[in-house]
Coordinates of C-alpha atoms in Angstrom, one line a residue:
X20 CA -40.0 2.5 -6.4
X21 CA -38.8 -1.4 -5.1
X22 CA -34.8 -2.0 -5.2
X23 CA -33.2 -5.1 -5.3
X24 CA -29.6 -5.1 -2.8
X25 CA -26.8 -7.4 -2.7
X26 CA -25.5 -7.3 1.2
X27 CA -22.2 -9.2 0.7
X28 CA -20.3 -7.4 3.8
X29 CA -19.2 -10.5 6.0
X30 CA -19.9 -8.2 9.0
X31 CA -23.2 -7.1 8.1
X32 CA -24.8 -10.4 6.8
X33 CA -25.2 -11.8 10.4
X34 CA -27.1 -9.1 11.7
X35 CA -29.1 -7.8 9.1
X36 CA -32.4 -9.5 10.6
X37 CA -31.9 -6.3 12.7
X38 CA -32.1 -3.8 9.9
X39 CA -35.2 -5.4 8.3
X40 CA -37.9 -2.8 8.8
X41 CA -35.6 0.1 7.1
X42 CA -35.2 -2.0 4.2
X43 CA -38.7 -2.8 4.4
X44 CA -39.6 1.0 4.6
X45 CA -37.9 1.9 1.7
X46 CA -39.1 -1.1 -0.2
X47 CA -35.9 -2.6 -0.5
X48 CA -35.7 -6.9 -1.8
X49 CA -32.4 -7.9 0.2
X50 CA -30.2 -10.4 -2.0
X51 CA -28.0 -12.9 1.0
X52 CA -24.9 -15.1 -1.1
X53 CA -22.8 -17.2 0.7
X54 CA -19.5 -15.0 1.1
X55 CA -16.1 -16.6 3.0
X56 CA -14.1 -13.0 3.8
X57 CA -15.0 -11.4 0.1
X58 CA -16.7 -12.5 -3.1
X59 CA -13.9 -12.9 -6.2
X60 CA -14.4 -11.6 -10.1
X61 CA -16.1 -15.0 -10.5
X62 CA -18.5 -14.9 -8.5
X63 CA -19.9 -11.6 -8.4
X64 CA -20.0 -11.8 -12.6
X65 CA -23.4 -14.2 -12.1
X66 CA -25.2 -12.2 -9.3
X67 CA -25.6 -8.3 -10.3
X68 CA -27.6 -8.8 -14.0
X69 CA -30.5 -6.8 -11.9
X70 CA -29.1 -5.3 -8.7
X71 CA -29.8 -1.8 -8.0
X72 CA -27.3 -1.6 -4.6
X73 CA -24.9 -3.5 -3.1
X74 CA -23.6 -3.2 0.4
X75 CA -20.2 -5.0 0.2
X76 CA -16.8 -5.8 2.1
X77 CA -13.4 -6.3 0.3
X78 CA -15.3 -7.7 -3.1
X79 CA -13.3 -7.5 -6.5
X80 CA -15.6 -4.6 -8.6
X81 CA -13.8 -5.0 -11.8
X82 CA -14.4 -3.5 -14.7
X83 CA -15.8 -6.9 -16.3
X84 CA -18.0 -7.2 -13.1
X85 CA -18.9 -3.8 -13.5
X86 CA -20.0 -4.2 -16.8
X87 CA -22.5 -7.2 -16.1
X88 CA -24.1 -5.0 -13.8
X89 CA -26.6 -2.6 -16.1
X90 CA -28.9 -2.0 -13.0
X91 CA -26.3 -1.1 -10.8
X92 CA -26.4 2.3 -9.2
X93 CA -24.6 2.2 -5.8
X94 CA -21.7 0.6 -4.1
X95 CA -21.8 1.1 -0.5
X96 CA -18.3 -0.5 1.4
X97 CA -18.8 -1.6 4.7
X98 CA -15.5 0.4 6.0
X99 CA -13.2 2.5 5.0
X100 CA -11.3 0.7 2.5
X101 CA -12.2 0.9 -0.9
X102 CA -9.4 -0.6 -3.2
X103 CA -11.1 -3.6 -5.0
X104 CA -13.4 -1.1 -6.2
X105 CA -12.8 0.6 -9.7
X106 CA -13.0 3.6 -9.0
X107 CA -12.6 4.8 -12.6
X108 CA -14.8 2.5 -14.2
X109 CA -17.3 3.5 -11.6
X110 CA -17.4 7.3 -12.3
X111 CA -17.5 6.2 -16.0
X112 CA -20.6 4.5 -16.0
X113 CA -22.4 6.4 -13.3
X114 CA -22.5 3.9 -10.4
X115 CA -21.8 6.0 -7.3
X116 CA -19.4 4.5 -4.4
X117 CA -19.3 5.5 -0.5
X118 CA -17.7 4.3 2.2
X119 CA -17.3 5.5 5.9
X120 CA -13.7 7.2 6.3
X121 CA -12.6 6.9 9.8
X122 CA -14.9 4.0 10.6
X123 CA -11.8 1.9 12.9
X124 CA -9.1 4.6 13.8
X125 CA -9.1 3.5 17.7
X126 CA -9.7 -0.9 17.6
X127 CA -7.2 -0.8 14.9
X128 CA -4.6 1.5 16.2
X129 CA -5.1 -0.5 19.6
X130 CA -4.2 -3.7 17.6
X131 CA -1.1 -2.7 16.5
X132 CA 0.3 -1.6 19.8
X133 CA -0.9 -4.6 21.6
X134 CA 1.2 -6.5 18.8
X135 CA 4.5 -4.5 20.0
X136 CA 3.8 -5.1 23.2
X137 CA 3.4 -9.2 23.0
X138 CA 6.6 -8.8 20.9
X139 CA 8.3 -6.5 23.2
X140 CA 7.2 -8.3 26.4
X141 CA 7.2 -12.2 24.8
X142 CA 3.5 -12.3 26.1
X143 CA 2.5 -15.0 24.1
X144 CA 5.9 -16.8 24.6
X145 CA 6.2 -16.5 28.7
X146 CA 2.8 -17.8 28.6
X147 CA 3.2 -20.7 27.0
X148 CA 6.5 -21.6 28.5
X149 CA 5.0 -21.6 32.1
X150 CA 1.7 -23.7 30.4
X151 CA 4.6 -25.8 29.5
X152 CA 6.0 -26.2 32.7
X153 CA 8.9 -23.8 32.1
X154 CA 10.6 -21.3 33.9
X155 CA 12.3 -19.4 31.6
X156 CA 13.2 -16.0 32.4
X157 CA 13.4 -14.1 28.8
X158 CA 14.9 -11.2 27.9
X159 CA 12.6 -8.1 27.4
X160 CA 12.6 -5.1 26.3
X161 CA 11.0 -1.7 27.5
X162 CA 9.0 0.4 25.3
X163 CA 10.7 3.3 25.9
X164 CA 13.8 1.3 25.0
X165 CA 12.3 1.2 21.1
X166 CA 12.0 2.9 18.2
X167 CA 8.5 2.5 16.6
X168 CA 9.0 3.6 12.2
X169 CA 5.3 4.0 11.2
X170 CA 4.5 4.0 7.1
X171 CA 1.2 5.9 6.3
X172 CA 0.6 8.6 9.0
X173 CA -3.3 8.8 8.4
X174 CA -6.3 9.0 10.9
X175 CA -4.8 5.3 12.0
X176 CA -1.1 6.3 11.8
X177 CA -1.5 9.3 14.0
X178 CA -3.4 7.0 16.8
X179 CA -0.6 4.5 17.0
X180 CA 1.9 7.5 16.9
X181 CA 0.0 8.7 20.0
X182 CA -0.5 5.3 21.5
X183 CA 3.2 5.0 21.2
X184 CA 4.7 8.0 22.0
X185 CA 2.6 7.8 25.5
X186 CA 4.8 4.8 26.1
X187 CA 7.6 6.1 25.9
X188 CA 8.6 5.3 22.5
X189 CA 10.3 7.4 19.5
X190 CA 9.0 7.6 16.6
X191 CA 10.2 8.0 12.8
X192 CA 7.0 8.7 10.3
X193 CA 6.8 8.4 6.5
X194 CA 3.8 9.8 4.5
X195 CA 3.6 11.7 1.2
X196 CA 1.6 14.4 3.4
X197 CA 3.2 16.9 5.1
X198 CA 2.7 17.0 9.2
X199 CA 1.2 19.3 10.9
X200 CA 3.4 21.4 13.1
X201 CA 1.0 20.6 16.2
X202 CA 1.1 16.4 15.6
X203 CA 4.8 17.0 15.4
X204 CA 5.0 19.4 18.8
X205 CA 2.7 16.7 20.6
X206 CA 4.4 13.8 19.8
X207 CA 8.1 14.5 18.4
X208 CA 7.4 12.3 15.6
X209 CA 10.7 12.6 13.0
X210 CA 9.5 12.3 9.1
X211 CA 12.1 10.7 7.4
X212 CA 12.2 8.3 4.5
X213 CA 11.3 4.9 4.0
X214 CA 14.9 3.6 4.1
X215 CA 15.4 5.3 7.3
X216 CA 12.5 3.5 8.8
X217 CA 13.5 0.2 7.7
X218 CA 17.5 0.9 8.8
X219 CA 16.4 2.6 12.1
X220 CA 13.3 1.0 13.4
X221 CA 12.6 -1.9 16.2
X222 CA 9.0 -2.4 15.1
X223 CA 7.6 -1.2 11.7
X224 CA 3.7 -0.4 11.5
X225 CA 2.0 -0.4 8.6
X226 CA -0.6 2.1 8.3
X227 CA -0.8 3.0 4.5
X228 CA -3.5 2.7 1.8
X229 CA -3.2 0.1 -0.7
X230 CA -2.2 1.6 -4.0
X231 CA 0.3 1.1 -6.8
X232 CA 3.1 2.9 -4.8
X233 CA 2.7 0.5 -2.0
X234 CA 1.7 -2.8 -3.7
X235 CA 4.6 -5.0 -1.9
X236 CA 6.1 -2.1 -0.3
X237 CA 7.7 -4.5 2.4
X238 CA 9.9 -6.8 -0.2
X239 CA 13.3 -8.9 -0.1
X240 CA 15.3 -5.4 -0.6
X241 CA 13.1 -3.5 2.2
X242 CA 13.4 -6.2 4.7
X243 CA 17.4 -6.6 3.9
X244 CA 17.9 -3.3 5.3
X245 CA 16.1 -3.9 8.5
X246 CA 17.5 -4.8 11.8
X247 CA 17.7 -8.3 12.1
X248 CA 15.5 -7.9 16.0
X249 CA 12.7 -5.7 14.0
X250 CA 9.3 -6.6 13.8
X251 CA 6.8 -5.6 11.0
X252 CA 3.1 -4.8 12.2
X253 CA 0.1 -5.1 9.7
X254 CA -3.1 -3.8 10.3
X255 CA -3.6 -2.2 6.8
X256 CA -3.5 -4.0 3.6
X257 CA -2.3 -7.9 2.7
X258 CA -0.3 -7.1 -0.8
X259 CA 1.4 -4.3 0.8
X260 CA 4.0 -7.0 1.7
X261 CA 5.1 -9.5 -0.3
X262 CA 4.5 -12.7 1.4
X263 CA 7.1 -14.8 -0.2
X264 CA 9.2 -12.0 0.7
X265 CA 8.2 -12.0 4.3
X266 CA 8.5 -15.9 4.7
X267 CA 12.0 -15.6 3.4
X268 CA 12.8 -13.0 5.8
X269 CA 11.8 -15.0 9.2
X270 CA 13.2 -17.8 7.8
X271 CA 16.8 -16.6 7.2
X272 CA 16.5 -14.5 10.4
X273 CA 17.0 -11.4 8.8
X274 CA 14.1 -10.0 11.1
X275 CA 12.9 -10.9 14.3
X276 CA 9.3 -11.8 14.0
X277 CA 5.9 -10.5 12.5
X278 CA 2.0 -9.4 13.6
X279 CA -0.1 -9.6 10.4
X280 CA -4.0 -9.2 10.5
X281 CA -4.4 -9.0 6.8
X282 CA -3.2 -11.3 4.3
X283 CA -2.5 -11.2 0.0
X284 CA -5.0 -14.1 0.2
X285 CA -8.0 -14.2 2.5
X286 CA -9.1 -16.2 4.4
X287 CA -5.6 -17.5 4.9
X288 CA -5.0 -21.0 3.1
X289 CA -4.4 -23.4 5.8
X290 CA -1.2 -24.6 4.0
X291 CA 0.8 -21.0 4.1
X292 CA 3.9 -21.2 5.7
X293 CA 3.2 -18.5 8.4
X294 CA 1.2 -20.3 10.1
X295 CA 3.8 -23.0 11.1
X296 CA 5.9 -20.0 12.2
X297 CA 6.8 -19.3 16.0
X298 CA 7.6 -15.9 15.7
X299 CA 4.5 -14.7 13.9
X300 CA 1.3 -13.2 15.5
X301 CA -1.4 -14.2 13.3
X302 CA -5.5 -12.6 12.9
X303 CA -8.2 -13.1 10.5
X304 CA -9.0 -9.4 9.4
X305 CA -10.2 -8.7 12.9
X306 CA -8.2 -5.4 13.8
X307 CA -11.7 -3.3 13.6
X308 CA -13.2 -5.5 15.5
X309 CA -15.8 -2.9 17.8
X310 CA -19.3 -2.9 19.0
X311 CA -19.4 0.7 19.1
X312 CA -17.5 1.1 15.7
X313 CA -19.4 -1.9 13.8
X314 CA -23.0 -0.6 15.0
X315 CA -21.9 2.9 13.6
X316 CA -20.9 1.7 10.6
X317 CA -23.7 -0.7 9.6
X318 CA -26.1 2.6 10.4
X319 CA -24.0 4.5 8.4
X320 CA -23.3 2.1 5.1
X321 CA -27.2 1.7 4.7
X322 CA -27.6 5.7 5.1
X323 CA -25.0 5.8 2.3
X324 CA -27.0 3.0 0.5
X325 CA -30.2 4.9 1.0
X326 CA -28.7 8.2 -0.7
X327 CA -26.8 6.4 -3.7
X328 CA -30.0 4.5 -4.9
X329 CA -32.1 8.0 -4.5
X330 CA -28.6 9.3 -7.0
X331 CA -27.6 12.0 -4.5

């Protein structure tokens, strides 16, 4: 039996030359749109009327696109990540969805801690003063001088807990699932509450799924009870901070700076106010960015394809 397949996943489009002859073998017809980041409502609505499979990245599956889709029989996300997929709707009409859990637990973990440490250290910033012609001595600050709060103590939050805590740091956690005793003997993580990490912390990572309990978790009222020298790291989800909220935050000075790698709009419009910020680290979705990780997760999405369009 031939299948027709949507590849949409920005990571995979470039290299799926390489992947011919397994699509070929399983007499797959491989459908290529222009996609910028992620393909909106819009314009998946006028290319699924007789797709069997679709390997995707952060694409909006709702419910209308869903519906316009009557050939439809797997979603395969490029990632981990799979909340612009309806998940609901899916199971409803038989359309079965995979991802790959634990695809980016070690680049993205690595991100965030080289984040706290261009904040902690003013990489960036002693850098450019000297490229200025500047020698300005700043004040720094030691790791093991710092508390890290961490949000979201998954596969991700437990590496930057480790990454952390071999630095020297301590560490407050927050996740609705209870540690295990070990993670807590290895690495003397405290689990408090959200407040606690916001009041207490001197760089805040964000390491949480995006849901409705942490759509713009990081808000006006979170960031007024945050030290006004606190950073907030985000490798995870755009909309779990409000932007607006954020932009109001650096600019009063109520905290000290921000890392963010993912945005509530991608790609980033060129005319958002963060990017005229100094005391912002900015990246375009590029936290997972690893040979080793990417190759094992473009073998692995088309595996899952391969298995959704047999139905198993």
């Amino acid at each position: 039996m031939s299948w027709k397949v949507l590849i949409s996943a920005p990571y995979m489009q470039p290299v799926v030359e390489k992947f011919k002859p397994i699509f070929e073998e399983n007499d797959i017809e491989i459908v290529l749109p222009p996609v910028n980041e992620r393909l909106s409502e819009a314009e998946l609505l006028v290319l699924l009327n007789d797709i069997n499979g679709v390997i995707c990245g952060d694409d909006r599956f709702t419910k209308k696109v869903l519906d316009s889709a009557p050939s439809l029989k797997v979603i395969s996300k490029w990632g981990t990540g799979i909340d612009s997929i309806d998940r609901e709707e899916c199971a409803k009409q038989g359309i079965l969805v995979f991802n790959t859990p634990n695809a980016f637990t070690d680049p993205v973990a690595d991100t965030a801690l080289s984040y706290i440490l261009c904040f902690a250290r003013q990489v960036i910033w002693i850098n450019r003063d000297l490229h200025e012609g500047k020698w300005n001595k700043r004040p720094l600050k030691s790791l093991s001088e710092c508390t890290l709060g961490v949000i979201g103590v998954g596969n991700i939050g437990k590496a930057v807990v480790r990454r952390a805590t071999s630095f020297g740091m301590s560490v407050l956690g927050n996740d609705i699932v209870s540690m295990p005793c070990d993670f807590i003997d290895e690495t003397g993580i405290q689990m408090v509450s959200k407040e606690d990490i916001f009041s207490n912390s001197d760089f805040i990572s964000l390491n949480c799924d995006l849901n409705p309990t942490t759509y713009h978790l990081i808000n006006r009222e979170a960031i007024s009870l945050m030290k006004p020298s606190a950073y907030i790291i985000n490798t995870a989800r755009g909309p779990i901070i409000d932007e607006n909220g954020l932009i109001e935050g650096l600019e009063k000075g109520l905290i000290a700076g921000a890392a963010l790698d993912v945005f509530e709009n991608e790609p980033l419009p060129i005319n958002n106010p963060l990017l005229k910020m100094d005391n912002i680290i900015l990246s375009p979705h590029s936290a997972n960015s690893s040979k080793r990780c990417w190759d094992q997760v473009h073998l692995n999405t088309i595996k899952n394809l391969l298995l959704g369009l047999k139905g198993k």
